CSV table of C-alpha atoms and ligand atoms in Angstrom, one decimal:
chain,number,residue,atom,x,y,z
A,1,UNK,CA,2.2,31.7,-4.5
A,2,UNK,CA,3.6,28.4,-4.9
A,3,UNK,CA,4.4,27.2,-8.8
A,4,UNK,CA,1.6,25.9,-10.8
A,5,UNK,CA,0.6,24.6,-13.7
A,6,UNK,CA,-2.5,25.8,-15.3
A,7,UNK,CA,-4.7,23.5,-17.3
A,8,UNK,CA,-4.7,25.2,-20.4
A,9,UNK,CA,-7.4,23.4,-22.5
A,10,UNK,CA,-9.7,24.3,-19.4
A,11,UNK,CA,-8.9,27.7,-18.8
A,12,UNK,CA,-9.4,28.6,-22.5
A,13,UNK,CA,-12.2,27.2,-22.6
A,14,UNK,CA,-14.3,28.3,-19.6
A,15,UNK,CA,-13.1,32.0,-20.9
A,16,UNK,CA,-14.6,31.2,-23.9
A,17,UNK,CA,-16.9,28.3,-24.4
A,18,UNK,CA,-20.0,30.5,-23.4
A,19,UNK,CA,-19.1,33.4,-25.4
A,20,UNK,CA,-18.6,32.5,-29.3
A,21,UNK,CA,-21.3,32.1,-31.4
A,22,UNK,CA,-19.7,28.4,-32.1
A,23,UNK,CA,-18.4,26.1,-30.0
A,24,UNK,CA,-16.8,23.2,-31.3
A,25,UNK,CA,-14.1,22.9,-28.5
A,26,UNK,CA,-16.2,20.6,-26.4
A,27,UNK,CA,-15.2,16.7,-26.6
A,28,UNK,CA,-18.7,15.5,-25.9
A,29,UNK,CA,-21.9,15.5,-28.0
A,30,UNK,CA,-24.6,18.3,-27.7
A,31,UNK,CA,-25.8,18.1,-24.4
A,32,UNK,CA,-29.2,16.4,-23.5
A,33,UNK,CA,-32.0,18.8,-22.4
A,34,UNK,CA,-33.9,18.2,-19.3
A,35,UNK,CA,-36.8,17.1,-20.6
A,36,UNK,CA,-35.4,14.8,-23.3
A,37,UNK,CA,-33.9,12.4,-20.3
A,38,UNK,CA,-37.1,12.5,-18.2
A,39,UNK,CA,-39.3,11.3,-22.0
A,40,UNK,CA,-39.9,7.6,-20.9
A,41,UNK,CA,-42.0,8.4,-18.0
A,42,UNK,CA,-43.9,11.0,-16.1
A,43,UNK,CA,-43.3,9.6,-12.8
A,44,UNK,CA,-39.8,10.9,-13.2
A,45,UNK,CA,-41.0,14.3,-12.6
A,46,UNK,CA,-43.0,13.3,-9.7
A,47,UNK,CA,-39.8,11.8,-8.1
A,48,UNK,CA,-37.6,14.6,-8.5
A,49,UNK,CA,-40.5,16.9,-7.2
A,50,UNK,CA,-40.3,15.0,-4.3
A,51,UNK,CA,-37.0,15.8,-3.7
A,52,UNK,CA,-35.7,17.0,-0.2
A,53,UNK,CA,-32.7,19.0,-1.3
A,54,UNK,CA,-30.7,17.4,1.5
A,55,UNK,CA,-27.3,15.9,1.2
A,56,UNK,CA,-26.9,12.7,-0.5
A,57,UNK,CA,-25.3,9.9,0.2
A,58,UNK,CA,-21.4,11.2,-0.1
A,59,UNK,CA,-20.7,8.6,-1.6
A,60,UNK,CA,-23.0,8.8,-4.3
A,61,UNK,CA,-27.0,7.3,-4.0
A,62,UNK,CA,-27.3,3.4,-3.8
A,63,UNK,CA,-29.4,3.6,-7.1
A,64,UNK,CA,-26.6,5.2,-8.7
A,65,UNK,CA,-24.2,3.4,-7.5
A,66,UNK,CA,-25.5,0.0,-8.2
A,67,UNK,CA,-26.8,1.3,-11.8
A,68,UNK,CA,-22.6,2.2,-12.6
A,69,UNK,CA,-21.9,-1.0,-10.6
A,70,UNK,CA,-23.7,-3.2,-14.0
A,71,UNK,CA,-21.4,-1.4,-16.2
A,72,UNK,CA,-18.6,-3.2,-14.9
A,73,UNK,CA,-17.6,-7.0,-14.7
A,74,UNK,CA,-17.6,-8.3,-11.0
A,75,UNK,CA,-18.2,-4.8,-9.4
A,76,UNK,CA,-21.0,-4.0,-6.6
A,77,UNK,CA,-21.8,-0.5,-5.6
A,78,UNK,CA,-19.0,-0.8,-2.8
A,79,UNK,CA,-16.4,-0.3,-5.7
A,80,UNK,CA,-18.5,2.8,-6.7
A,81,UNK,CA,-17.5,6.2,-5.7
A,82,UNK,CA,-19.5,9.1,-7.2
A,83,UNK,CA,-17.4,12.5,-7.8
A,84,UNK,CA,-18.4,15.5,-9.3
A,85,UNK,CA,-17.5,15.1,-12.6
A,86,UNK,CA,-14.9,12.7,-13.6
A,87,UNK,CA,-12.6,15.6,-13.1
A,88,UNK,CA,-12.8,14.9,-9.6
A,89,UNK,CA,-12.3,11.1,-9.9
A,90,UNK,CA,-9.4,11.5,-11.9
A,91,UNK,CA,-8.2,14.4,-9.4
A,92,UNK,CA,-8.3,12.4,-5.9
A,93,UNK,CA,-7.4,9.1,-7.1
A,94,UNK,CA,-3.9,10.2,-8.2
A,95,UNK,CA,-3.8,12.5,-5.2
A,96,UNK,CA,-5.1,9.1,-2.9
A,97,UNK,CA,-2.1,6.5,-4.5
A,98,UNK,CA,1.0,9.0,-5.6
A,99,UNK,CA,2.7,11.5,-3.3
A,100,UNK,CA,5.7,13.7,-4.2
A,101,UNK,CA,7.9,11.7,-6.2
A,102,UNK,CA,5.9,9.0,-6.7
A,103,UNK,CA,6.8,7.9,-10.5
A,104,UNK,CA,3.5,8.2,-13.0
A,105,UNK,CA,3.6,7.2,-16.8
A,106,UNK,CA,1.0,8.8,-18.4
A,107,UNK,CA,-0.2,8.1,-22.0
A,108,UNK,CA,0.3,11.3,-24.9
A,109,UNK,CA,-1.5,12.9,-26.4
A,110,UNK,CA,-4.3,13.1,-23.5
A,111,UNK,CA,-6.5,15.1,-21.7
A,112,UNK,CA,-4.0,17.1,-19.8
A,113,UNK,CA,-5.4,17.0,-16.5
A,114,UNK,CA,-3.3,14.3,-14.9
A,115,UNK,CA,0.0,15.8,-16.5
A,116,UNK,CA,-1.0,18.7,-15.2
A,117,UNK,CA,-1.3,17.1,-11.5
A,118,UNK,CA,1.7,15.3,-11.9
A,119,UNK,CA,3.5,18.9,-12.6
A,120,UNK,CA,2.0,20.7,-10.0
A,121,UNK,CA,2.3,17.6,-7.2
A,122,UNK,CA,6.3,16.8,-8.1
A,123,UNK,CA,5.1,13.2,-9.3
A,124,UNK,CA,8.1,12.2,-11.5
A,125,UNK,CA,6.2,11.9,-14.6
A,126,UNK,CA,7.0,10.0,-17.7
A,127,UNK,CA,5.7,9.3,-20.8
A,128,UNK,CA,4.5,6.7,-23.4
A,129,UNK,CA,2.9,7.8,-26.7
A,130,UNK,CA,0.4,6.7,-29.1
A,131,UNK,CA,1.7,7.0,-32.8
A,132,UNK,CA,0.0,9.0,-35.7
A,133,UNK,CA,2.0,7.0,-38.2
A,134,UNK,CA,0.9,3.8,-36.5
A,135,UNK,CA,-3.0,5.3,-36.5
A,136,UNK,CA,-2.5,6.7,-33.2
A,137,UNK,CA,-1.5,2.9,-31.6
A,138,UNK,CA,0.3,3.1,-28.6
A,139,UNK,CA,3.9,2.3,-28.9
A,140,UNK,CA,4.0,-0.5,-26.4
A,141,UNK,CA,7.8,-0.7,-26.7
A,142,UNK,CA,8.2,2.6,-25.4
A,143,UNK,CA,5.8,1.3,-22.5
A,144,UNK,CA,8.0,-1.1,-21.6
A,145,UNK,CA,10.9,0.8,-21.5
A,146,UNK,CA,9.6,3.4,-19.6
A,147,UNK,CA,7.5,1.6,-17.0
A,148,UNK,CA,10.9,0.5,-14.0
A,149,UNK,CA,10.2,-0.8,-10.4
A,150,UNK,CA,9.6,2.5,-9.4
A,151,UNK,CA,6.3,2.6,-11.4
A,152,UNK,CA,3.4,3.5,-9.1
A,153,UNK,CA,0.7,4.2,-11.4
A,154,UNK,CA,-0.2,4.0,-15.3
A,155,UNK,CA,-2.6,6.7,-16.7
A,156,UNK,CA,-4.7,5.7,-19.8
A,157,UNK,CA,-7.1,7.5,-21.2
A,158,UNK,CA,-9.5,5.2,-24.0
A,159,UNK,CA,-11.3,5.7,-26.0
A,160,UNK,CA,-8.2,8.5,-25.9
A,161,UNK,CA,-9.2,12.1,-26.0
A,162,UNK,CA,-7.6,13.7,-28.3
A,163,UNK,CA,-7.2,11.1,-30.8
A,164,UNK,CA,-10.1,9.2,-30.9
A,165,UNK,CA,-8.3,5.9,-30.8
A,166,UNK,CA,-9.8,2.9,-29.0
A,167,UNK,CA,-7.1,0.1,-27.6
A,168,UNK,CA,-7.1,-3.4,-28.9
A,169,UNK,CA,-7.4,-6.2,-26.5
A,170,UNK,CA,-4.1,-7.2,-27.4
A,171,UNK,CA,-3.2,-4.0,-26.3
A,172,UNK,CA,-5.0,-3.6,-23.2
A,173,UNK,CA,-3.6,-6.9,-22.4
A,174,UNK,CA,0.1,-5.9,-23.0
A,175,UNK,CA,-0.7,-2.3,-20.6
A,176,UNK,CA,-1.6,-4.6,-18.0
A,177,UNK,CA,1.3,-6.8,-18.2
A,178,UNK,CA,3.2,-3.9,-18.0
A,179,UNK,CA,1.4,-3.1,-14.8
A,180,UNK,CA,1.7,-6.6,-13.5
A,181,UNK,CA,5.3,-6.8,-14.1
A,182,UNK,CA,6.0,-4.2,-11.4
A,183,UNK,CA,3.1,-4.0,-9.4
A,184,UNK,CA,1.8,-0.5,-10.8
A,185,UNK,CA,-1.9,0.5,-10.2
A,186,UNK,CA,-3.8,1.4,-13.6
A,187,UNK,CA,-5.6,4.8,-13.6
A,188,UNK,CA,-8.5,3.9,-16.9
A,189,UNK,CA,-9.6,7.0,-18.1
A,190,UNK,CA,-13.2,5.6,-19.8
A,191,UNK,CA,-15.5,8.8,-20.4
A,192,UNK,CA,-16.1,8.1,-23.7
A,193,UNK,CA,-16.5,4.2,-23.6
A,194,UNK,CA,-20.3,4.4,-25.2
A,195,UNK,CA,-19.3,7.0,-27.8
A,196,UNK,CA,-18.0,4.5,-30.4
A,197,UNK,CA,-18.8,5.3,-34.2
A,198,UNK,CA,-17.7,2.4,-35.9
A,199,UNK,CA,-19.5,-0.1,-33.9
A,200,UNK,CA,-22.2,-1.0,-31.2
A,201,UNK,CA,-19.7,-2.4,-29.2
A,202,UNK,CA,-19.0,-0.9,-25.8
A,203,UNK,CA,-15.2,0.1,-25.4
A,204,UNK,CA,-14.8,-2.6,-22.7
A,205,UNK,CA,-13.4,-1.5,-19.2
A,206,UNK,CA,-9.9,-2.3,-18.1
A,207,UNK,CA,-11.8,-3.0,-14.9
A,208,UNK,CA,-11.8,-6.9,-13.9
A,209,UNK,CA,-8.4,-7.4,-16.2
A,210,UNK,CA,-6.2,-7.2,-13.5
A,211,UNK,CA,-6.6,-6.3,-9.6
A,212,UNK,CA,-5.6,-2.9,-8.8
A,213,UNK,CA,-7.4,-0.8,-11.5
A,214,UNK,CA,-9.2,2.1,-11.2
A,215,UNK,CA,-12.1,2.8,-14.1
A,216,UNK,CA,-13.1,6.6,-14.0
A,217,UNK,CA,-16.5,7.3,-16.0
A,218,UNK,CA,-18.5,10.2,-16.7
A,219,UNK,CA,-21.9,11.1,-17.8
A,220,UNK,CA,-20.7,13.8,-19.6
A,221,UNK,CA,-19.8,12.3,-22.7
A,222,UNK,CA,-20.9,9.2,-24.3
A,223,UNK,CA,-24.4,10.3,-22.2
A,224,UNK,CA,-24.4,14.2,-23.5
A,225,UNK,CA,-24.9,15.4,-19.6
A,226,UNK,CA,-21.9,16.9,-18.7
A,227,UNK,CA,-24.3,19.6,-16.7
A,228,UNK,CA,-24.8,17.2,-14.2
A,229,UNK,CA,-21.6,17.0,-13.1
A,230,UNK,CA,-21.2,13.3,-11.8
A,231,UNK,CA,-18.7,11.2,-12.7
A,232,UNK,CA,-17.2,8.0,-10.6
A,233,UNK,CA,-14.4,5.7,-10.1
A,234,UNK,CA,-14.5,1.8,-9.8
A,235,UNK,CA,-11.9,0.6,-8.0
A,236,UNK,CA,-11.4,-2.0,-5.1
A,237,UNK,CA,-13.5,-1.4,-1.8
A,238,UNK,CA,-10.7,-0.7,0.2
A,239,UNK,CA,-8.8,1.7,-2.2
A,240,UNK,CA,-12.7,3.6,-3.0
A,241,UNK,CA,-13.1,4.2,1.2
A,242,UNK,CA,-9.8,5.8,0.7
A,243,UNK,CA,-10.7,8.0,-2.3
A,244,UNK,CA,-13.4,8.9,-0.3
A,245,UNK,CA,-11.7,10.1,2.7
A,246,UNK,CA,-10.2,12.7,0.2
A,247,UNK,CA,-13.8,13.4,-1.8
A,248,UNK,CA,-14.8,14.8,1.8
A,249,UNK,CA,-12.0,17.2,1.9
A,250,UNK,CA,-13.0,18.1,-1.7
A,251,UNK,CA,-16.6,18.4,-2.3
A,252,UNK,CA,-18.5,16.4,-0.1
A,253,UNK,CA,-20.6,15.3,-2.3
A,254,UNK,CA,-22.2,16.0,-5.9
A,255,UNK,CA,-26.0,17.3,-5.6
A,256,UNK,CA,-29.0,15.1,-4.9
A,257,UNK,CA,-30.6,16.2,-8.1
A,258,UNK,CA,-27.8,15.6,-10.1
A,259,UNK,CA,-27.5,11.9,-8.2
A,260,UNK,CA,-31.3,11.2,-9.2
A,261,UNK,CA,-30.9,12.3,-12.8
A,262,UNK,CA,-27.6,10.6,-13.2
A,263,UNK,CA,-29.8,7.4,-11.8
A,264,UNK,CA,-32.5,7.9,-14.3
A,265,UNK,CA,-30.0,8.5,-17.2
A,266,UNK,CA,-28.0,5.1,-16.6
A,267,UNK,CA,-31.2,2.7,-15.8
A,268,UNK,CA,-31.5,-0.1,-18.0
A,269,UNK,CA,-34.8,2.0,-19.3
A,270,UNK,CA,-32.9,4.7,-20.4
A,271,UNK,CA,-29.0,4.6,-21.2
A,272,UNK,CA,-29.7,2.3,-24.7
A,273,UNK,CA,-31.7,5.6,-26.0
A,274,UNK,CA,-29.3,8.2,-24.4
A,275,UNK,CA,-25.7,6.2,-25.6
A,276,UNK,CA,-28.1,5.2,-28.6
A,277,UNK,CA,-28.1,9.8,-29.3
A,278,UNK,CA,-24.7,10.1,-28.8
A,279,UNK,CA,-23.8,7.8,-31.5
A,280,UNK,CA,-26.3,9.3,-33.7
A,281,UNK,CA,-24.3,13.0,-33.3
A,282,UNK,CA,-20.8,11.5,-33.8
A,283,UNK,CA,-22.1,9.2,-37.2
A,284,UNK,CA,-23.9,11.7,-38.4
A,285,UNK,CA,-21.5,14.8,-37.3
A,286,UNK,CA,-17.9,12.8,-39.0
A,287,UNK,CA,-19.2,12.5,-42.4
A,288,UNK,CA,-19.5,16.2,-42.6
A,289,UNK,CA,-16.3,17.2,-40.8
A,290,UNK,CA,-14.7,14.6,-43.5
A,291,UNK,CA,-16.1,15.8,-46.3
A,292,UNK,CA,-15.7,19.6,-45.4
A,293,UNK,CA,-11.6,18.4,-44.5
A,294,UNK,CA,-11.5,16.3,-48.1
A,295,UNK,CA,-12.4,20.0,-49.8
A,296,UNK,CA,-9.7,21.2,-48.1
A,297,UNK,CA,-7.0,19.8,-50.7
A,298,UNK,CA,-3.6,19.3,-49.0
A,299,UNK,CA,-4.8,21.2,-46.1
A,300,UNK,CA,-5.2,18.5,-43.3
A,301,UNK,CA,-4.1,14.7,-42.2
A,302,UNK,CA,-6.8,12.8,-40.0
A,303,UNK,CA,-6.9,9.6,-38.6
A,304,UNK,CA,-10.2,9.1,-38.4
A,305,UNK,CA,-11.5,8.4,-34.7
A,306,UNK,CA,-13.0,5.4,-33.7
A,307,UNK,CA,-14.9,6.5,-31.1
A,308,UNK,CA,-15.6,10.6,-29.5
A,309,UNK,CA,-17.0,13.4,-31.3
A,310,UNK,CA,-13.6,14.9,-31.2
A,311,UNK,CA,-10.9,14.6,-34.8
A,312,UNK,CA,-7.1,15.4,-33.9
A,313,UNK,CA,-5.9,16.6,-37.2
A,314,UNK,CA,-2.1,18.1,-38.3
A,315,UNK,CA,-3.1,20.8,-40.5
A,316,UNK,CA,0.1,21.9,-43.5
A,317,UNK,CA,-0.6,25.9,-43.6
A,318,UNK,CA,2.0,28.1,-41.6
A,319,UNK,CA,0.8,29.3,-38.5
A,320,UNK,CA,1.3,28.0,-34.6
A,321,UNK,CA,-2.2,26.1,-33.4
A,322,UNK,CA,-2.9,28.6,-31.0
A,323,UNK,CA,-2.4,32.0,-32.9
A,324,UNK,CA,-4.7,30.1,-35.0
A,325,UNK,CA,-7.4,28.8,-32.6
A,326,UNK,CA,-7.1,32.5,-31.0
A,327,UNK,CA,-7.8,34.5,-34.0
A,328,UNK,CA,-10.4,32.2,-34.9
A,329,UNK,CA,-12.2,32.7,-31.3
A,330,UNK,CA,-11.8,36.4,-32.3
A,331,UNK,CA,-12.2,37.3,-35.5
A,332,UNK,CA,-14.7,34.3,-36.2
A,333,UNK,CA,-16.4,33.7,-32.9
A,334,UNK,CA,-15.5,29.8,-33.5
A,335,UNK,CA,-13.5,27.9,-30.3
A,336,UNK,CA,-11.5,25.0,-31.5
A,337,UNK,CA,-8.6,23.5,-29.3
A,338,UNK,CA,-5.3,24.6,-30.5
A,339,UNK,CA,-2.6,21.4,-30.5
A,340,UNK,CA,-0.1,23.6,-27.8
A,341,UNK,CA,-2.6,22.5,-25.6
A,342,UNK,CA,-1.5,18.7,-26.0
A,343,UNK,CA,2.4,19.7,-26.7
A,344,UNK,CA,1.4,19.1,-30.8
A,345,UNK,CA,1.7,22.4,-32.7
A,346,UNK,CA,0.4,22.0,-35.9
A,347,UNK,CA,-2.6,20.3,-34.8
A,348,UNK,CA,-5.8,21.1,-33.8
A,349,UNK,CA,-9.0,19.2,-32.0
A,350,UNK,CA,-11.8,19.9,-33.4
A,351,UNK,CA,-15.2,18.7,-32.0
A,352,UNK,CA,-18.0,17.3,-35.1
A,353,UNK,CA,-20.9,15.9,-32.2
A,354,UNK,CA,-23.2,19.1,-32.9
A,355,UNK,CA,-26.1,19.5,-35.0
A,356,UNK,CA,-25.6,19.7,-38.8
A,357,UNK,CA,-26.2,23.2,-39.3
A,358,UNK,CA,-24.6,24.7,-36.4
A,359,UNK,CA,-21.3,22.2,-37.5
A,360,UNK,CA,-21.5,23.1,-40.8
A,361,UNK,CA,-22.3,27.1,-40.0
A,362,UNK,CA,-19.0,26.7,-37.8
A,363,UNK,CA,-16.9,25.1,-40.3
A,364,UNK,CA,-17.5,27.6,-42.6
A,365,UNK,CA,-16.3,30.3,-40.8
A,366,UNK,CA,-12.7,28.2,-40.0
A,367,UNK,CA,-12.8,27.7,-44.1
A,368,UNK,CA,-12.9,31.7,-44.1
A,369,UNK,CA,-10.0,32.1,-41.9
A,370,UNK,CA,-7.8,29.7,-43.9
A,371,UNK,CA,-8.9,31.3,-47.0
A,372,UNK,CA,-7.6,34.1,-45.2
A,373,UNK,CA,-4.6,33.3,-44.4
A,374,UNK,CA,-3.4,31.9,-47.7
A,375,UNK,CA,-4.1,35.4,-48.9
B,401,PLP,C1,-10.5,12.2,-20.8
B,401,PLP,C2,-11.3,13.2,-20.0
B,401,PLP,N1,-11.5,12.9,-18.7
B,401,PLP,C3,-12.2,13.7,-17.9
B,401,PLP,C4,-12.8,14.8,-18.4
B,401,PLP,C5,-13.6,15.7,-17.4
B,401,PLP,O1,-15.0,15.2,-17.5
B,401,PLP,P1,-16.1,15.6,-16.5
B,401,PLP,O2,-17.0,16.5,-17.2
B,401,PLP,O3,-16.8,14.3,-16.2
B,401,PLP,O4,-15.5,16.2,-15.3
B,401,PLP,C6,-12.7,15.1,-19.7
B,401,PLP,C7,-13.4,16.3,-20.3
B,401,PLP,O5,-13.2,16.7,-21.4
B,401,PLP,C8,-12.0,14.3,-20.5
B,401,PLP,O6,-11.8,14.5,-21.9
């Protein structure tokens, strides 16, 4: 077999997630039930009923498509390609644009996923990094440096999983000059634009500030539906037909159900109350994680995040992050992501969108273990 480079976040985690009694490794909010999306209208049911369980468009369903299309500035369902999962998006877009050697600067910390590619493709991959004693900023100097001629693609990920952080516009602005300057595309990871706890604002799109962008979304975040499994990428018409070339080698398609839902879920009927839940579980979920970190005297530093249901805290008692997170899953039957899984021992991510008992049952049991180990 070949070398490779296992996701770890994702491997622990489907070996895992559906075992403990807690699970607060998950970055998105408690999922949305069934019947909670179809609430505004009984012809929903009807429609789905309907439903010949054929293929779908491959592409993704026009109503789909053109319902992510008025999320973004100036795109039309021709820049929409729908994936399975943003997973995929993020998978077959690098594959599409970057082959061996190809040079890829990837924001840290982040979902490791395109590192991961990078590793197991021979992209040269380099880094920038956003700061913790900047409040997780990016260090745009560091951008600079690092983004040469050679520069093919920039990955962002924002609102950024693991920190939480949300990008100025200043900032934004100075990633895409970066871009500009050499002619890089700019890979926007933007699955938990809509989760924002500090504001009503939408985390705008890097889509529309400069040409060759590509904005990957989800519905499995800010929109608590990660069972459906769609995600998409925005992205010129051109550069989406040949993403889709590749989605046909992949999966074909996502499932017509999963289309029509995702449909129903983004409508202009539905999203406001759907995005309008999400921030309901990361306001009310923080203030608890907070409070239940200020007991904890000396014990942990947090940045608070701007937007996600997801803190990325350094905690200052002696052990590595993922003898920790693994004697937790044991001995507690609590998941948490250990900071090894982003290169940042001494951290851990721990998710705070769940309902108030079952976040404040699972807390207590990670109180127990530190009690624990402090003897
Ligand atoms: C930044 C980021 N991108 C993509 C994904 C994958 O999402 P999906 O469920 O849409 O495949 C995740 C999942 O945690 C994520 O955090």
């Amino acid at each position: 077999m070949p070398e490779f480079q296992p996701f770890a976040m994702e491997r622990m985690m489907s070996r895992f997630e559906q075992d403990v009694e807690y699970n607060l490794s998950e970055s998105g909010v408690h999922p949305v039930s069934l019947s909670e999306l179809l609430a505004d209208d009984p012809d929903y049911i009807n429609h789905l009923l309907a439903t010949e369980l054929n293929y779908p468009h491959v592409n993704g369903i026009p109503e789909l498509r053109q319902n992510i299309a008025a999320l973004y500035d100036g795109a039309t369902m021709n820049n929409v390609l729908v994936t399975v999962g943003a997973i995929e998006a993020n998978y077959i877009t690098t594959r599409t644009l970057l082959g061996a050697g190809d040079e890829i600067v990837i924001m840290l910390p982040n979902y490791m996923q395109i590192w991961g590619i990078a590793k197991n493709h021979n992209l040269k991959l380099k880094t920038f990094h956003l700061r913790q004693d900047n409040g997780w900023a990016p260090d745009l100097d560091e951008l600079n440096e690092t983004v040469t001629r050679d520069t093919k693609l920039i990955a962002v990920c924002n609102p950024n999983n693991p920190t939480g952080y949300v990008l100025t516009g200043a900032e934004m602005d100075h990633i895409v000059a970066a871009a500009e300057r050499v002619g890089a595309w700019i890979l926007a990871d933007e699955v938990y634009s809509g989760s924002e706890r500090l504001t009503d604002q939408q985390t705008p799109s890097f889509y529309g500030r400069y040409d060759k962008v590509l904005a990957v979304g989800s519905t499995s975040k800010a929109y608590g539906l990660p069972g459906l499994r769609i995600g998409w990428v925005v992205a010129p018409v051109d550069t989406i037909d040949d993403i889709w070339a590749r989605h046909e080698y992949t999966t074909i398609s996502a499932t017509i159900l999963s289309n029509k839902l995702a449909a129903i879920a983004l409508s202009a009927q539905v999203r406001p109350r759907i995005i309008q839940r999400t921030r309901d579980y990361t306001r009310k979920g923080y203030p608890i994680l907070q409070r239940w970190m200020d007991s904890h005297e000396n014990t942990f530093s947090l940045t608070p995040p701007q937007a996600t249901a997801i803190a990325f805290a350094r905690y200052h008692f002696d052990i590595n992050s993922t003898e920790f997170t693994e004697r937790l899953c044991k001995e507690k039957s609590v998941l948490i992501v250990p900071g090894d899984h982003f290169g940042m021992d001494r951290f851990v991510r721990i998710s705070f969108g769940r309902p108030q008992d079952y976040l404040t049952s699972a807390l207590d049991r990670i109180h127990d273990l530190i009690v624990e180990l402090r003897g």
